Amino acid sequence: MAVGQRTPEDASAPAQGWGLNTWDSPWLNFKFLLGAGIVLLILLFGLVGPFFWDTDLAYTGAGPLNKPPVWAEGGLPEHPLGTESNGRDMLAQLILATPSSLKVGFLAAIIGMGIGMALGSVAGYVGGWWDHVIRTLSDSAVTIPALVVLVVIASYVQMTDTTAMALILALFAWPGPTRLVRSQVLTLRERSYVRMAHLSGASALEIMFVEMLPNMLPWLAASLTGGISAAILGATGLEVLGLGPTRVPSLGLIINQATTNAALVRGLVWWWLPPIIILMIIFVGFFLMTIGLDEIANPRIRQFSSTRRERTAAGELPPVEPIEDGTAGEEEAALEVDDLHVHYFTPRGEVIAANGVDFSVRKGEILGLVGESGCGKTTVAMAILQVVQPPGRIVQGAVRIEDRDLVSLSGRELRQVRWRDLALVPQGAMNSLNPVTPIREQMADAILAHENIGRVELEQRILNLLNDVGLPERVIDMFPHELSGGMKQRVCIAMSIALNPQVIIADEPTSALDVVVQRVVAQTLLEVKERLGVSMVMIGHDMGLQAQLVDRIAVMYAGNLVEVAPVESAFAGPLHPYTQLLIESIPSIRERKPLNVTEGLTHDLRDPPPGCIFQFRCKHVERICRERRPELVEREDDHLVACWLYEPERHALIELEEA
Amino acid sequence: MTQPGKAEPLLRIRDATMEFGGGFLSSQPPLVALDSFSLDLHESPAQITTIAGESGSGKTTLANLVLGFISPTQGQILYKGVDLSRLDRKQRLTYRQEVQAIFQDPYDVFNPFFRIQHTFNLVMRHFALAQDKVERRELIEDALNVVGLRGDEILEKYPHQLSGGQRQRVMVARAYLLRPRLIVADEPVSAVDASLRAMILDIMLRLRDEHGISFLYITHDLSTAYQIGDNMIVLFQGITAEKGDTGQIIENPQHPYVQELINSIPVPDPKIKWDTDIRLPAEETMRTQNAEGAPRGCRFYQRCPHRMDICLESQPPLIPVEGQHAVACYLYES
């Protein structure tokens, strides 16, 4: 076996996963870092403050009474934030109170987290009765109104210091982490790598701490920061009520003293407002950390926020280049895709997912769009429907239905085109049905969104559609969960033809279905095509299925179309080496043949090589293939291929270039 | 371990039944994922035994049973003659080392937190395979060479930096490192691209031929099984529908279900279109009826074109048709 040429793939791609030491680390989240910075600053204020300010001033009688801050009238420079009714310096009080409030929060949250991790992992990993007991306890603990119980406990227990306070608060800090860890463990233990570690002889403890824990870190951290601010809030609440330790200065205690001394009525704003401001800054800091950590744990949240950015910043992006309408191509085309370029703008460079894809779907035909995972076939489908997800974007090209370029349509115009002219049967379509609505309503919604028809007509229309896809009439009153996967898939096909579209995009319409059901669904699609004369783009990777279903086949490799041909000639005489490879590697049920092993290294999609896109895997690679990209040219009747092998002049071409 | 006599099979599964749910608190009858399954797997000659079936056939349950992730509700699973639930500490370690697995998803088998090295370190440490660092590295390198990889290419990388084919080969190398007697390969190629599929299957063949490793090849894909498998068992809703030599079953299927299954595989030739229309008129009744209660009679009754009255009475036993070839269908009762 050839141990692969080195390709750009090996050299590139810095660690994206959880590597903590790279610049790509997800921990470099702006909100998280900003929040951490704020918390750090507040902490520094409390820790460094005593070195710059005399904290003895925080005790009774240290200064004059009720002096306002230095900038107000009557303020004194030796008491920059003023003094209160006992002559205590506000700045010194705040310096002492801030770290003690933070300490209570940290301590309580960490104790709670520790208990939660122990209980949660036992419940999740051991399961059984342990799980029952722990889950019941933590669930019921969550329902207890924490502050009320805290008040009751705090009024009985004489709290001398912050540690005692933290311990009491920890009573309410454990259920959250317990539930979190339990659910994480339950999810992770089903992961293959955890089962693999089990097979590698790892003990339960090792699996818990080495395999699972690192993957929970972002969630745990988010829970911890959330827990800290909750604990600070609880502690402050008790202190304000006068139930906290009275000898230790704390932010809540300052507020408590301010209120008992009627500072509010007397207008001593500088007494009660500063602790509140500090608390607010602390909460904002922890809040930012928490949502930052949430984004780190669920990268999809970040994606959503970047979607919005992409939209508002749309003006800065280079405009889609209009293609002058040559009205070329065959007239019978139902859908034309013209020089389509789709790029994904990732932080580590532009991924070229579709590079000048150019094909048309003729009226009443099924065009198969095939290729392996990551070749860009689904991207092309999404681009046809104008639903490319950010950071992806159509940078060039046109998608035409009846001479209307969908790329240039507005959102509203597009909504009219979708379903009516262009429908989609999505990948795993059966999961796109709403589980709580009967089929009747889901189909009615789709129709009524575009057409205004009466109830009787609507009903009849739905029944006809179900009939079209070979489903019995009673399906109309059933819920998705009452249907098998194949039936749900056929409901989705029925919905896609509801408005008599001209083109249906079917994205792997039978993947994840059993073979027998797959055949039923595939035949349904064929029947629908025959009966309605609709055109289809059938996206897939199963060459056997393509052979059965499509009229013409378009083969994609790494974002480029390499061959477009009628299905018979594509299977009988594939021209492109990649198509040949695809067809040779179909396992046959008819004959036992030796396995055809090839090395499958591809290039980095961000950095396509000059020349042919398939050069790293091609057996016939020549010099010209490394230097110039072959174009898609008709070499046989209706059979297009992008390969230099079929260019007789290729040697002359390269020599000409040299000269 | 009891006498490892010559006739003692490597793995023997005796009437294993696995039920999920049910119990005295549940109003629903238990779901029978696997029903009285039996299998003998001999150590030599090493063979690839295919467990074929579609979703809900119980094939993954079987994999989990053999790997010891779950224990059967009834019946026994014996490794070298000892019941899996009765292995002592030492035997358990041997069993862990000798029965390994390759899973379907080559993305999910790696902990994203660690470099590829971690996967190998884990087994190295727990099975004390090497005396020192040098030997350790040699063993890993050797295992990687078997699957056509080099240590300096991949060991320091994170899983997502490898291609799907590389990842799956690393998993094979990891299993090979332990010199197992049996590898449970649960859909090892169904998430791998077509052009890479052959490479993985080829490695399985070489491990069988050159290293005497047996495989339990669990798949829904009969055509790859046909290319590499020796024996085959086709499961349908937890029942063994047909068992025998792979060639016999694929070329001459006997059970109506297996016939339907093989006929439904799309032929990769546009000139040979699916012959007749296939209908699953009772597709949804077949589901609801199964949920209503434990079905009696043949599980395939609803869909069977040859159904007879006797089929409703009890599940047909395995009836031998020719040599090892046996079918659970009353059509073949003499």
Short mmCIF file of C-alpha atoms in Angstrom, two decimals, chain B:
data_model
loop_
_atom_site.label_atom_id
_atom_site.label_comp_id
_atom_site.label_asym_id
_atom_site.label_seq_id
_atom_site.Cartn_x
_atom_site.Cartn_y
_atom_site.Cartn_z
CA MET B 1 -10.07 -21.45 32.63
CA THR B 2 -11.45 -24.88 31.90
CA GLN B 3 -9.69 -27.23 29.56
CA PRO B 4 -9.11 -25.26 26.39
CA GLY B 5 -9.77 -28.44 24.48
CA LYS B 6 -9.59 -28.48 20.78
CA ALA B 7 -13.32 -28.46 20.26
CA GLU B 8 -13.85 -25.51 22.61
CA PRO B 9 -14.90 -22.61 20.44
CA LEU B 10 -13.37 -19.20 20.94
CA LEU B 11 -16.77 -17.65 21.40
CA ARG B 12 -19.95 -19.53 22.02
CA ILE B 13 -23.29 -17.82 22.31
CA ARG B 14 -26.01 -20.07 23.62
CA ASP B 15 -29.65 -19.03 23.25
CA ALA B 16 -28.89 -15.45 24.17
CA THR B 17 -31.98 -13.30 24.59
CA MET B 18 -31.84 -9.62 25.33
CA GLU B 19 -34.90 -7.72 26.46
CA PHE B 20 -35.11 -4.01 27.11
CA GLY B 21 -37.72 -2.23 29.16
CA GLY B 22 -40.66 -4.12 30.56
CA GLY B 23 -40.24 -4.92 34.22
CA PHE B 24 -43.02 -5.01 36.79
CA LEU B 25 -43.44 -1.23 36.89
CA SER B 26 -43.86 -0.87 33.16
CA SER B 27 -47.17 -1.21 31.39
CA GLN B 28 -45.48 -2.06 28.11
CA PRO B 29 -44.19 -5.50 27.27
CA PRO B 30 -40.40 -5.67 27.06
CA LEU B 31 -38.79 -5.11 23.70
CA VAL B 32 -37.02 -8.25 22.61
CA ALA B 33 -33.94 -6.94 20.85
CA LEU B 34 -32.38 -10.33 20.37
CA ASP B 35 -34.23 -13.63 20.58
CA SER B 36 -32.53 -16.98 21.39
CA PHE B 37 -29.43 -16.25 19.40
CA SER B 38 -26.79 -18.94 19.10
CA LEU B 39 -23.39 -18.86 17.48
CA ASP B 40 -20.12 -20.80 17.64
CA LEU B 41 -16.98 -19.02 16.57
CA HIS B 42 -13.85 -21.12 16.30
CA GLU B 43 -10.38 -19.78 16.81
CA SER B 44 -8.86 -21.42 13.79
CA PRO B 45 -9.10 -21.06 10.97
CA ALA B 46 -9.79 -17.39 11.55
CA GLN B 47 -12.98 -16.34 9.86
CA ILE B 48 -15.03 -13.28 9.14
CA THR B 49 -18.55 -13.92 10.35
CA THR B 50 -21.07 -11.39 9.15
CA ILE B 51 -24.03 -10.43 11.26
CA ALA B 52 -26.29 -8.73 8.76
CA GLY B 53 -29.49 -6.93 9.48
CA GLU B 54 -31.31 -3.66 9.17
CA SER B 55 -32.20 -1.18 11.86
CA GLY B 56 -33.94 -2.90 14.74
CA SER B 57 -32.59 -6.31 13.82
CA GLY B 58 -30.61 -6.64 17.03
CA LYS B 59 -27.17 -6.65 15.45
CA THR B 60 -25.81 -3.81 17.60
CA THR B 61 -27.29 -5.47 20.70
CA LEU B 62 -25.31 -8.54 19.77
CA ALA B 63 -22.12 -6.48 19.44
CA ASN B 64 -22.72 -4.97 22.88
CA LEU B 65 -23.29 -8.42 24.36
CA VAL B 66 -20.09 -9.86 22.93
CA LEU B 67 -18.10 -6.83 24.07
CA GLY B 68 -19.53 -7.19 27.57
CA PHE B 69 -21.21 -3.80 27.67
CA ILE B 70 -24.48 -5.52 28.57
CA SER B 71 -25.40 -8.97 29.85
CA PRO B 72 -28.05 -11.15 28.26
CA THR B 73 -31.45 -11.44 29.90
CA GLN B 74 -31.32 -15.16 29.23
CA GLY B 75 -28.76 -17.52 27.82
CA GLN B 76 -25.01 -17.55 27.98
CA ILE B 77 -22.02 -16.05 26.27
CA LEU B 78 -18.90 -18.13 26.74
CA TYR B 79 -15.42 -16.99 25.90
CA LYS B 80 -13.01 -19.94 25.67
CA GLY B 81 -15.58 -21.96 27.57
CA VAL B 82 -16.14 -19.53 30.44
CA ASP B 83 -19.30 -17.53 30.91
CA LEU B 84 -18.59 -13.83 30.55
CA SER B 85 -20.37 -13.11 33.83
CA ARG B 86 -18.13 -15.60 35.66
CA LEU B 87 -14.72 -14.44 34.48
CA ASP B 88 -12.26 -13.92 37.29
CA ARG B 89 -9.99 -10.90 37.35
CA LYS B 90 -7.23 -12.42 35.29
CA GLN B 91 -9.57 -14.01 32.79
CA ARG B 92 -11.39 -10.73 32.42
CA LEU B 93 -8.18 -8.95 31.52
CA THR B 94 -7.36 -11.61 28.94
CA TYR B 95 -10.85 -11.38 27.51
CA ARG B 96 -10.61 -7.58 27.36
CA GLN B 97 -7.35 -7.86 25.49
CA GLU B 98 -8.39 -10.61 23.13
CA VAL B 99 -11.83 -9.32 22.16
CA GLN B 100 -11.55 -5.88 20.64
CA ALA B 101 -13.75 -3.60 18.59
CA ILE B 102 -13.87 -1.19 15.69
CA PHE B 103 -16.84 1.14 15.69
CA GLN B 104 -18.81 2.78 12.97
CA ASP B 105 -18.10 6.45 13.47
CA PRO B 106 -14.40 7.16 12.96
CA TYR B 107 -14.95 10.67 14.32
CA ASP B 108 -16.48 9.74 17.62
CA VAL B 109 -14.01 7.04 18.67
CA PHE B 110 -11.38 9.61 19.52
CA ASN B 111 -11.57 11.80 22.56
CA PRO B 112 -11.32 15.28 20.99
CA PHE B 113 -9.36 16.47 23.99
CA PHE B 114 -6.30 14.33 23.35
CA ARG B 115 -3.78 13.67 20.63
CA ILE B 116 -3.87 10.36 18.76
CA GLN B 117 -1.02 9.14 20.97
CA HIS B 118 -3.47 8.95 23.89
CA THR B 119 -5.45 6.16 22.25
CA PHE B 120 -2.35 3.98 22.14
CA ASN B 121 -1.04 4.98 25.55
CA LEU B 122 -4.27 3.86 27.12
CA VAL B 123 -3.98 0.27 25.94
CA MET B 124 -0.23 0.20 26.47
CA ARG B 125 -0.64 1.11 30.10
CA HIS B 126 -3.56 -1.11 30.95
CA PHE B 127 -2.30 -4.25 29.32
CA ALA B 128 1.38 -3.64 30.11
CA LEU B 129 2.38 -4.48 26.58
CA ALA B 130 5.85 -2.96 26.63
CA GLN B 131 8.78 -2.78 29.04
CA ASP B 132 10.01 0.67 28.14
CA LYS B 133 9.46 3.66 25.92
CA VAL B 134 11.50 2.34 23.03
CA GLU B 135 9.67 -0.95 22.90
CA ARG B 136 6.39 0.86 23.27
CA ARG B 137 7.11 3.09 20.31
CA GLU B 138 8.24 0.10 18.25
CA LEU B 139 5.04 -1.79 18.94
CA ILE B 140 2.91 1.21 18.00
CA GLU B 141 4.94 1.80 14.85
CA ASP B 142 4.58 -1.85 13.94
CA ALA B 143 0.80 -1.76 14.41
CA LEU B 144 0.52 1.42 12.37
CA ASN B 145 2.56 -0.13 9.58
CA VAL B 146 0.07 -2.97 9.33
CA VAL B 147 -2.59 -0.41 8.37
CA GLY B 148 -0.24 1.63 6.19
CA LEU B 149 0.38 4.57 8.50
CA ARG B 150 3.50 6.05 10.07
CA GLY B 151 3.78 7.17 13.67
CA ASP B 152 5.43 10.51 12.97
CA GLU B 153 2.59 11.34 10.60
CA ILE B 154 -0.25 11.00 13.04
CA LEU B 155 0.63 10.34 16.68
CA GLU B 156 1.09 13.99 17.63
CA LYS B 157 -2.01 15.16 15.82
CA TYR B 158 -5.49 15.79 17.11
CA PRO B 159 -8.27 13.53 15.79
CA HIS B 160 -9.90 16.20 13.64
CA GLN B 161 -6.64 16.70 11.77
CA LEU B 162 -6.87 13.20 10.34
CA SER B 163 -9.01 12.14 7.41
CA GLY B 164 -11.85 9.70 7.95
CA GLY B 165 -9.89 6.86 6.41
CA GLN B 166 -6.83 7.58 8.56
CA ARG B 167 -8.94 7.66 11.71
CA GLN B 168 -10.55 4.34 10.94
CA ARG B 169 -7.16 2.80 10.19
CA VAL B 170 -5.80 4.09 13.49
CA MET B 171 -8.63 2.29 15.24
CA VAL B 172 -7.73 -0.93 13.46
CA ALA B 173 -4.10 -0.44 14.47
CA ARG B 174 -5.14 0.10 18.07
CA ALA B 175 -7.09 -3.15 18.05
CA TYR B 176 -4.24 -4.99 16.35
CA LEU B 177 -1.76 -3.74 18.95
CA LEU B 178 -3.48 -5.96 21.50
CA ARG B 179 -3.06 -9.08 19.33
CA PRO B 180 -6.73 -9.90 19.74
CA ARG B 181 -8.30 -13.18 18.77
CA LEU B 182 -11.58 -11.56 17.82
CA ILE B 183 -12.49 -8.11 16.58
CA VAL B 184 -16.08 -6.98 16.69
CA ALA B 185 -16.34 -4.63 13.72
CA ASP B 186 -19.58 -2.70 14.06
CA GLU B 187 -20.34 -1.08 10.69
CA PRO B 188 -16.67 -0.21 10.20
CA VAL B 189 -17.08 1.14 6.67
CA SER B 190 -20.53 2.63 6.55
CA ALA B 191 -19.28 6.10 7.49
CA VAL B 192 -16.23 5.91 5.24
CA ASP B 193 -16.24 7.16 1.66
CA ALA B 194 -16.63 4.60 -1.09
CA SER B 195 -13.11 4.88 -2.38
CA LEU B 196 -11.66 4.34 1.10
CA ARG B 197 -13.98 1.48 1.96
CA ALA B 198 -11.90 -1.03 0.06
CA MET B 199 -8.82 -0.10 2.06
CA ILE B 200 -10.44 -0.88 5.42
CA LEU B 201 -11.96 -4.12 4.12
CA ASP B 202 -8.60 -5.12 2.70
CA ILE B 203 -6.95 -4.58 6.07
CA MET B 204 -9.57 -6.81 7.68
CA LEU B 205 -8.80 -9.54 5.17
CA ARG B 206 -5.07 -9.29 5.84
CA LEU B 207 -5.56 -9.41 9.59
CA ARG B 208 -7.57 -12.57 9.12
CA ASP B 209 -5.12 -14.23 6.74
CA GLU B 210 -1.77 -13.06 8.08
CA HIS B 211 -2.51 -12.69 11.76
CA GLY B 212 -5.29 -15.21 12.35
CA ILE B 213 -7.72 -12.68 13.78
CA SER B 214 -11.41 -13.57 13.57
CA PHE B 215 -14.00 -10.91 12.91
CA LEU B 216 -17.60 -10.45 13.83
CA TYR B 217 -18.51 -8.14 10.97
CA ILE B 218 -21.71 -6.36 11.88
CA THR B 219 -23.31 -4.56 8.98
CA HIS B 220 -26.44 -3.68 7.08
CA ASP B 221 -24.52 -3.79 3.83
CA LEU B 222 -24.75 -7.21 2.26
CA SER B 223 -22.50 -6.36 -0.67
CA THR B 224 -19.40 -5.65 1.39
CA ALA B 225 -20.17 -8.76 3.42
CA TYR B 226 -20.29 -10.68 0.19
CA GLN B 227 -16.84 -9.38 -0.75
CA ILE B 228 -15.03 -10.33 2.45
CA GLY B 229 -17.24 -12.54 4.63
CA ASP B 230 -16.91 -16.27 5.28
CA ASN B 231 -20.05 -17.06 7.23
CA MET B 232 -23.17 -15.05 7.58
CA ILE B 233 -26.14 -14.71 9.88
CA VAL B 234 -29.04 -12.54 8.77
CA LEU B 235 -31.11 -11.11 11.60
CA PHE B 236 -34.67 -9.86 11.32
CA GLN B 237 -36.24 -8.20 14.34
CA GLY B 238 -34.04 -10.09 16.75
CA ILE B 239 -34.55 -13.45 15.10
CA THR B 240 -31.97 -15.43 13.14
CA ALA B 241 -33.65 -15.58 9.73
CA GLU B 242 -30.94 -17.37 7.83
CA LYS B 243 -27.43 -18.55 8.51
CA GLY B 244 -24.75 -20.23 6.48
CA ASP B 245 -21.92 -19.62 4.08
CA THR B 246 -21.88 -16.06 2.79
CA GLY B 247 -21.78 -17.13 -0.85
CA GLN B 248 -24.65 -19.56 -0.37
CA ILE B 249 -26.87 -16.96 1.22
CA ILE B 250 -26.16 -14.10 -1.17
CA GLU B 251 -26.27 -16.20 -4.32
CA ASN B 252 -29.12 -18.41 -3.24
CA PRO B 253 -31.15 -16.80 -0.48
CA GLN B 254 -33.93 -18.97 0.97
CA HIS B 255 -35.79 -16.86 3.51
CA PRO B 256 -38.41 -14.58 1.89
CA TYR B 257 -37.05 -11.65 3.89
CA VAL B 258 -33.49 -12.24 2.75
CA GLN B 259 -34.69 -12.56 -0.80
CA GLU B 260 -36.50 -9.25 -0.55
CA LEU B 261 -33.45 -7.67 1.04
CA ILE B 262 -31.08 -8.83 -1.68
CA ASN B 263 -33.49 -7.83 -4.43
CA SER B 264 -33.72 -4.34 -3.00
CA ILE B 265 -30.02 -3.58 -3.18
CA PRO B 266 -29.68 -1.10 -6.02
CA VAL B 267 -27.73 -2.62 -8.87
CA PRO B 268 -24.95 -0.28 -9.93
CA ASP B 269 -25.82 -0.67 -13.58
CA PRO B 270 -28.31 1.64 -15.27
CA LYS B 271 -29.13 -1.08 -17.78
CA ILE B 272 -30.44 -3.44 -15.12
CA LYS B 273 -33.28 -1.53 -13.50
CA TRP B 274 -35.21 -2.85 -10.52
CA ASP B 275 -37.47 -5.47 -12.00
CA THR B 276 -40.82 -5.43 -10.30
CA ASP B 277 -42.54 -2.93 -8.17
CA ILE B 278 -42.10 -3.54 -4.50
CA ARG B 279 -44.88 -2.62 -2.12
CA LEU B 280 -44.95 -2.50 1.59
CA PRO B 281 -48.70 -2.14 2.01
CA ALA B 282 -48.67 -3.03 5.65
CA GLU B 283 -45.63 -0.97 6.45
CA GLU B 284 -47.25 0.92 9.26
CA THR B 285 -49.43 -1.89 10.55
CA MET B 286 -46.34 -3.98 10.82
CA ARG B 287 -44.98 -1.40 13.25
CA THR B 288 -48.08 -0.86 15.34
CA GLN B 289 -48.78 -4.52 15.65
CA ASN B 290 -45.36 -5.17 17.01
CA ALA B 291 -45.76 -2.48 19.61
CA GLU B 292 -49.09 -3.82 20.78
CA GLY B 293 -47.64 -6.90 22.33
CA ALA B 294 -45.13 -9.64 21.88
CA PRO B 295 -45.91 -10.98 18.45
CA ARG B 296 -46.60 -14.62 17.99
CA GLY B 297 -45.57 -16.52 14.98
CA CYS B 298 -43.12 -15.50 12.34
CA ARG B 299 -41.96 -11.89 12.59
CA PHE B 300 -42.01 -11.55 8.83
CA TYR B 301 -45.61 -12.70 8.47
CA GLN B 302 -47.04 -9.27 7.60
CA ARG B 303 -44.70 -8.71 4.71
CA CYS B 304 -44.26 -12.27 3.52
CA PRO B 305 -45.47 -13.14 0.04
CA HIS B 306 -45.56 -16.85 0.91
CA ARG B 307 -47.30 -16.70 4.26
CA MET B 308 -49.16 -19.76 5.48
CA ASP B 309 -51.43 -20.47 8.44
CA ILE B 310 -48.73 -22.29 10.31
CA CYS B 311 -46.59 -19.12 10.23
CA LEU B 312 -49.00 -17.44 12.66
CA GLU B 313 -48.71 -20.18 15.24
CA SER B 314 -45.11 -20.03 16.25
CA GLN B 315 -41.76 -18.64 15.21
CA PRO B 316 -40.29 -21.18 12.79
CA PRO B 317 -37.12 -22.87 14.05
CA LEU B 318 -33.92 -22.92 12.03
CA ILE B 319 -34.37 -25.62 9.42
CA PRO B 320 -31.22 -26.92 7.70
CA VAL B 321 -31.38 -26.76 3.92
CA GLU B 322 -27.90 -27.67 2.80
CA GLY B 323 -24.80 -28.23 4.89
CA GLN B 324 -24.37 -25.29 7.24
CA HIS B 325 -27.10 -23.36 5.50
CA ALA B 326 -30.24 -23.04 7.66
CA VAL B 327 -33.41 -20.99 7.36
CA ALA B 328 -36.06 -20.03 9.89
CA CYS B 329 -38.99 -20.57 7.55
CA TYR B 330 -41.74 -23.17 7.39
CA LEU B 331 -41.45 -23.24 3.60
CA TYR B 332 -38.48 -25.53 4.05
CA GLU B 333 -40.01 -27.94 6.53
CA SER B 334 -40.15 -31.33 4.99
#
